[in-house]
Amino acid sequence: MIRIHLASVFVTDQLRARDFYTSVLGFELRQDVDMGDGSRWLTVGNPGDEPFELLLEPAGHPVVGPYQAGLVADGIPATSFAVDDCQAEYERLVGLGVEFTQPPTAMGPVTTAVLDDTCGNLIQIAQMNAPV
Amino acid sequence: MYEALAAPTRRAILDALAASSTEQTLFELLNRLRYDHQVTLTRQAISQHLQVLEEAGLVHRRRSGRTVLHHYDPTPLVQIARRWPVSQEES
């Protein structure tokens, strides 16, 4: 059986991303290896021992800039994270100085908000609403 | 402006924009249309509709940092009310 163990987002600054994804968003640092070429093999995961990791990949390739710029201009998130309470997370993150392009909004089965990860991406946080 | 308002899809776009006091990204607007108005549009389609609404002065957009935000402007509709006033008894 094939399973997803790694997904990635491109980040414009890996050290800033390491700080943002752990200290601000609350993920756990999993791997941080200096590759010797100015880049790192940098992953974070959900707190606990879940094997899934998110790779914070250096945005060095020339197509990444236009890709990120196009998505951000239209407000499209690079990926989405689950939260239990979207409004509470929104307030916590705003308190930490995080900027949002969309405040918590009910969208059908989910309540979502979209934030700027300061590393070139918009990130959606999504709360599954109880079925009516 | 009358042509801009003639299309049901563009009226739905105005509904979706007017539903929020904050400005909206294209992403948020597309989701609101899908979930609140049962209108599913491609990015190209909504861009064309937004352009018509912008030319009519009903929608404005501005850049905030790297993101484009849209908002609804009711000012052109005031002209309609001036031209064909509605008395308080009728409204």
Short mmCIF file of C-alpha atoms in Angstrom, two decimals:
data_model
loop_
_atom_site.label_atom_id
_atom_site.label_comp_id
_atom_site.label_asym_id
_atom_site.label_seq_id
_atom_site.Cartn_x
_atom_site.Cartn_y
_atom_site.Cartn_z
CA MET A 1 0.00 0.00 0.00
CA ILE A 2 1.29 3.41 -0.92
CA ARG A 3 0.92 6.06 1.79
CA ILE A 4 1.61 9.76 1.89
CA HIS A 5 4.51 10.37 4.27
CA LEU A 6 5.76 13.72 3.00
CA ALA A 7 4.21 16.77 1.42
CA SER A 8 5.99 20.00 0.74
CA VAL A 9 5.60 23.74 0.50
CA PHE A 10 8.21 26.02 -1.01
CA VAL A 11 9.49 28.61 1.42
CA THR A 12 11.48 31.71 0.51
CA ASP A 13 13.49 31.61 3.76
CA GLN A 14 13.99 28.28 5.50
CA LEU A 15 15.15 29.65 8.84
CA ARG A 16 12.19 32.00 9.07
CA ALA A 17 9.92 29.13 7.97
CA ARG A 18 11.36 26.86 10.69
CA ASP A 19 10.49 29.49 13.27
CA PHE A 20 7.04 30.26 11.87
CA TYR A 21 5.90 26.67 11.39
CA THR A 22 7.05 25.61 14.87
CA SER A 23 6.80 28.63 17.21
CA VAL A 24 3.79 30.27 15.58
CA LEU A 25 1.77 27.48 13.94
CA GLY A 26 2.79 24.92 16.58
CA PHE A 27 4.24 22.05 14.53
CA GLU A 28 7.11 19.94 15.83
CA LEU A 29 10.55 20.15 14.23
CA ARG A 30 11.34 16.71 12.79
CA GLN A 31 14.42 16.97 10.58
CA ASP A 32 16.81 19.85 10.07
CA VAL A 33 19.89 18.89 8.09
CA ASP A 34 22.28 21.39 6.55
CA MET A 35 22.79 20.18 2.99
CA GLY A 36 26.01 22.15 2.64
CA ASP A 37 24.81 24.11 -0.38
CA GLY A 38 22.98 26.79 1.54
CA SER A 39 19.81 24.73 1.76
CA ARG A 40 18.44 22.46 4.48
CA TRP A 41 16.41 19.28 4.58
CA LEU A 42 13.80 20.75 6.86
CA THR A 43 10.62 18.98 7.95
CA VAL A 44 7.98 19.57 10.58
CA GLY A 45 5.18 17.31 11.78
CA ASN A 46 2.11 17.19 13.93
CA PRO A 47 2.96 17.15 17.65
CA GLY A 48 3.14 13.49 18.69
CA ASP A 49 4.62 10.56 16.83
CA GLU A 50 2.55 10.64 13.64
CA PRO A 51 4.92 9.72 10.79
CA PHE A 52 3.62 12.33 8.34
CA GLU A 53 6.02 15.21 7.65
CA LEU A 54 5.77 18.53 5.86
CA LEU A 55 8.90 19.47 3.93
CA LEU A 56 9.75 23.16 3.97
CA GLU A 57 11.50 23.19 0.65
CA PRO A 58 13.87 25.95 -0.51
CA ALA A 59 12.34 28.19 -3.18
CA GLY A 60 15.49 28.45 -5.25
CA HIS A 61 14.14 27.24 -8.58
CA PRO A 62 13.22 30.17 -10.87
CA VAL A 63 9.64 28.99 -11.43
CA VAL A 64 8.78 29.07 -7.73
CA GLY A 65 8.65 32.87 -7.57
CA PRO A 66 6.02 33.29 -10.32
CA TYR A 67 4.11 30.25 -8.98
CA GLN A 68 3.88 31.72 -5.49
CA ALA A 69 3.15 35.23 -6.78
CA GLY A 70 0.26 33.97 -8.92
CA LEU A 71 -1.35 32.01 -6.12
CA VAL A 72 -0.92 34.77 -3.54
CA ALA A 73 -2.35 37.45 -5.89
CA ASP A 74 -5.58 35.45 -6.17
CA GLY A 75 -5.62 34.50 -2.49
CA ILE A 76 -5.13 30.78 -3.17
CA PRO A 77 -3.55 28.79 -0.33
CA ALA A 78 -0.55 26.54 -1.02
CA THR A 79 -1.95 23.98 1.42
CA SER A 80 -4.47 23.53 4.20
CA PHE A 81 -4.16 22.54 7.86
CA ALA A 82 -6.90 21.22 10.12
CA VAL A 83 -7.96 23.07 13.26
CA ASP A 84 -10.58 22.26 15.90
CA ASP A 85 -11.75 25.85 16.28
CA CYS A 86 -11.06 28.20 13.38
CA GLN A 87 -12.15 31.36 15.18
CA ALA A 88 -10.02 30.60 18.25
CA GLU A 89 -6.95 29.81 16.10
CA TYR A 90 -7.53 32.99 14.11
CA GLU A 91 -7.59 35.07 17.27
CA ARG A 92 -4.53 33.33 18.69
CA LEU A 93 -2.55 33.89 15.48
CA VAL A 94 -3.67 37.49 15.00
CA GLY A 95 -2.44 38.05 18.57
CA LEU A 96 0.96 36.78 17.44
CA GLY A 97 1.01 39.26 14.56
CA VAL A 98 0.00 36.84 11.78
CA GLU A 99 -1.73 38.47 8.83
CA PHE A 100 -4.82 36.94 7.26
CA THR A 101 -6.16 37.46 3.73
CA GLN A 102 -9.48 35.87 4.75
CA PRO A 103 -11.02 35.92 8.23
CA PRO A 104 -12.91 32.82 9.44
CA THR A 105 -15.75 32.23 6.98
CA ALA A 106 -18.25 29.37 6.75
CA MET A 107 -17.78 27.63 3.40
CA GLY A 108 -20.24 24.77 3.14
CA PRO A 109 -18.97 21.86 5.26
CA VAL A 110 -15.98 23.78 6.62
CA THR A 111 -15.08 27.06 8.25
CA THR A 112 -11.86 28.36 6.78
CA ALA A 113 -9.44 31.25 7.16
CA VAL A 114 -6.35 32.07 5.10
CA LEU A 115 -3.09 33.36 6.52
CA ASP A 116 0.28 34.55 5.23
CA ASP A 117 3.17 32.28 6.31
CA THR A 118 5.71 35.13 5.73
CA CYS A 119 7.68 32.73 3.50
CA GLY A 120 5.87 33.27 0.22
CA ASN A 121 2.69 31.27 0.83
CA LEU A 122 -0.88 31.60 1.90
CA ILE A 123 -2.04 28.79 4.16
CA GLN A 124 -5.61 27.78 4.83
CA ILE A 125 -6.79 26.59 8.22
CA ALA A 126 -9.98 24.58 8.11
CA GLN A 127 -12.42 23.38 10.74
CA MET A 128 -14.89 20.65 9.83
CA ASN A 129 -18.33 21.77 10.91
CA ALA A 130 -20.65 19.32 12.61
CA PRO A 131 -23.19 17.91 10.12
CA VAL A 132 -26.50 19.76 10.41
CA MET B 1 -24.15 49.73 -15.29
CA TYR B 2 -27.52 48.32 -16.36
CA GLU B 3 -25.77 45.77 -18.52
CA ALA B 4 -23.48 44.87 -15.64
CA LEU B 5 -26.52 44.16 -13.46
CA ALA B 6 -28.40 42.28 -16.18
CA ALA B 7 -26.48 39.02 -15.74
CA PRO B 8 -27.65 36.83 -12.82
CA THR B 9 -24.07 35.65 -12.25
CA ARG B 10 -22.86 39.21 -11.79
CA ARG B 11 -25.68 39.92 -9.36
CA ALA B 12 -24.58 36.82 -7.42
CA ILE B 13 -21.00 38.17 -7.40
CA LEU B 14 -22.29 41.45 -5.93
CA ASP B 15 -24.31 39.47 -3.36
CA ALA B 16 -21.20 37.53 -2.37
CA LEU B 17 -19.08 40.68 -2.12
CA ALA B 18 -21.75 42.61 -0.21
CA ALA B 19 -22.17 39.72 2.27
CA SER B 20 -18.88 40.56 3.95
CA SER B 21 -17.74 43.82 5.45
CA THR B 22 -14.14 42.93 4.57
CA GLU B 23 -12.56 42.94 1.14
CA GLN B 24 -12.27 39.54 -0.54
CA THR B 25 -9.63 37.68 -2.50
CA LEU B 26 -10.62 35.88 -5.69
CA PHE B 27 -10.27 32.59 -3.77
CA GLU B 28 -12.72 33.66 -1.05
CA LEU B 29 -15.15 35.07 -3.60
CA LEU B 30 -15.16 31.85 -5.65
CA ASN B 31 -15.81 29.79 -2.51
CA ARG B 32 -18.62 32.07 -1.33
CA LEU B 33 -20.25 31.84 -4.74
CA ARG B 34 -20.01 28.06 -4.68
CA TYR B 35 -21.29 27.49 -1.15
CA ASP B 36 -23.60 30.43 -0.50
CA HIS B 37 -24.97 31.05 -4.00
CA GLN B 38 -24.58 27.67 -5.74
CA VAL B 39 -22.66 29.39 -8.54
CA THR B 40 -19.54 27.57 -9.74
CA LEU B 41 -17.26 29.63 -11.94
CA THR B 42 -13.87 29.17 -13.49
CA ARG B 43 -11.16 31.68 -12.69
CA GLN B 44 -11.39 33.06 -16.24
CA ALA B 45 -15.15 33.46 -16.07
CA ILE B 46 -15.12 35.30 -12.78
CA SER B 47 -12.29 37.56 -13.96
CA GLN B 48 -14.36 38.60 -16.96
CA HIS B 49 -17.45 39.27 -14.84
CA LEU B 50 -15.38 41.24 -12.33
CA GLN B 51 -14.00 43.36 -15.13
CA VAL B 52 -17.51 44.29 -16.29
CA LEU B 53 -18.50 45.13 -12.71
CA GLU B 54 -15.34 47.20 -12.28
CA GLU B 55 -16.04 49.16 -15.46
CA ALA B 56 -19.52 49.90 -14.11
CA GLY B 57 -17.95 51.18 -10.88
CA LEU B 58 -19.73 48.55 -8.79
CA VAL B 59 -16.57 46.69 -7.82
CA HIS B 60 -13.18 48.05 -6.92
CA ARG B 61 -9.98 46.18 -6.47
CA ARG B 62 -6.75 47.09 -4.83
CA ARG B 63 -3.48 45.43 -4.07
CA SER B 64 -2.70 44.75 -0.43
CA GLY B 65 0.87 43.54 -0.25
CA ARG B 66 1.02 40.75 -2.83
CA THR B 67 -2.70 39.98 -2.75
CA VAL B 68 -5.52 41.54 -4.79
CA LEU B 69 -8.66 42.40 -2.79
CA HIS B 70 -12.13 43.17 -4.15
CA HIS B 71 -14.96 45.14 -2.64
CA TYR B 72 -18.46 46.20 -3.61
CA ASP B 73 -19.26 49.88 -4.11
CA PRO B 74 -22.98 50.82 -4.05
CA THR B 75 -22.36 54.40 -5.26
CA PRO B 76 -23.56 53.80 -8.87
CA LEU B 77 -26.85 52.43 -7.51
CA VAL B 78 -27.50 55.76 -5.79
CA GLN B 79 -27.84 57.28 -9.26
CA ILE B 80 -30.72 54.90 -9.99
CA ALA B 81 -32.50 55.90 -6.80
CA ARG B 82 -32.00 59.58 -7.66
CA ARG B 83 -33.40 59.12 -11.12
CA TRP B 84 -36.42 57.09 -10.05
CA PRO B 85 -36.98 58.02 -6.41
CA VAL B 86 -38.81 55.56 -4.18
CA SER B 87 -41.03 57.20 -1.58
CA GLN B 88 -40.96 55.96 2.00
CA GLU B 89 -44.57 54.70 1.73
CA GLU B 90 -43.77 52.55 -1.28
CA SER B 91 -40.53 51.07 0.00
#
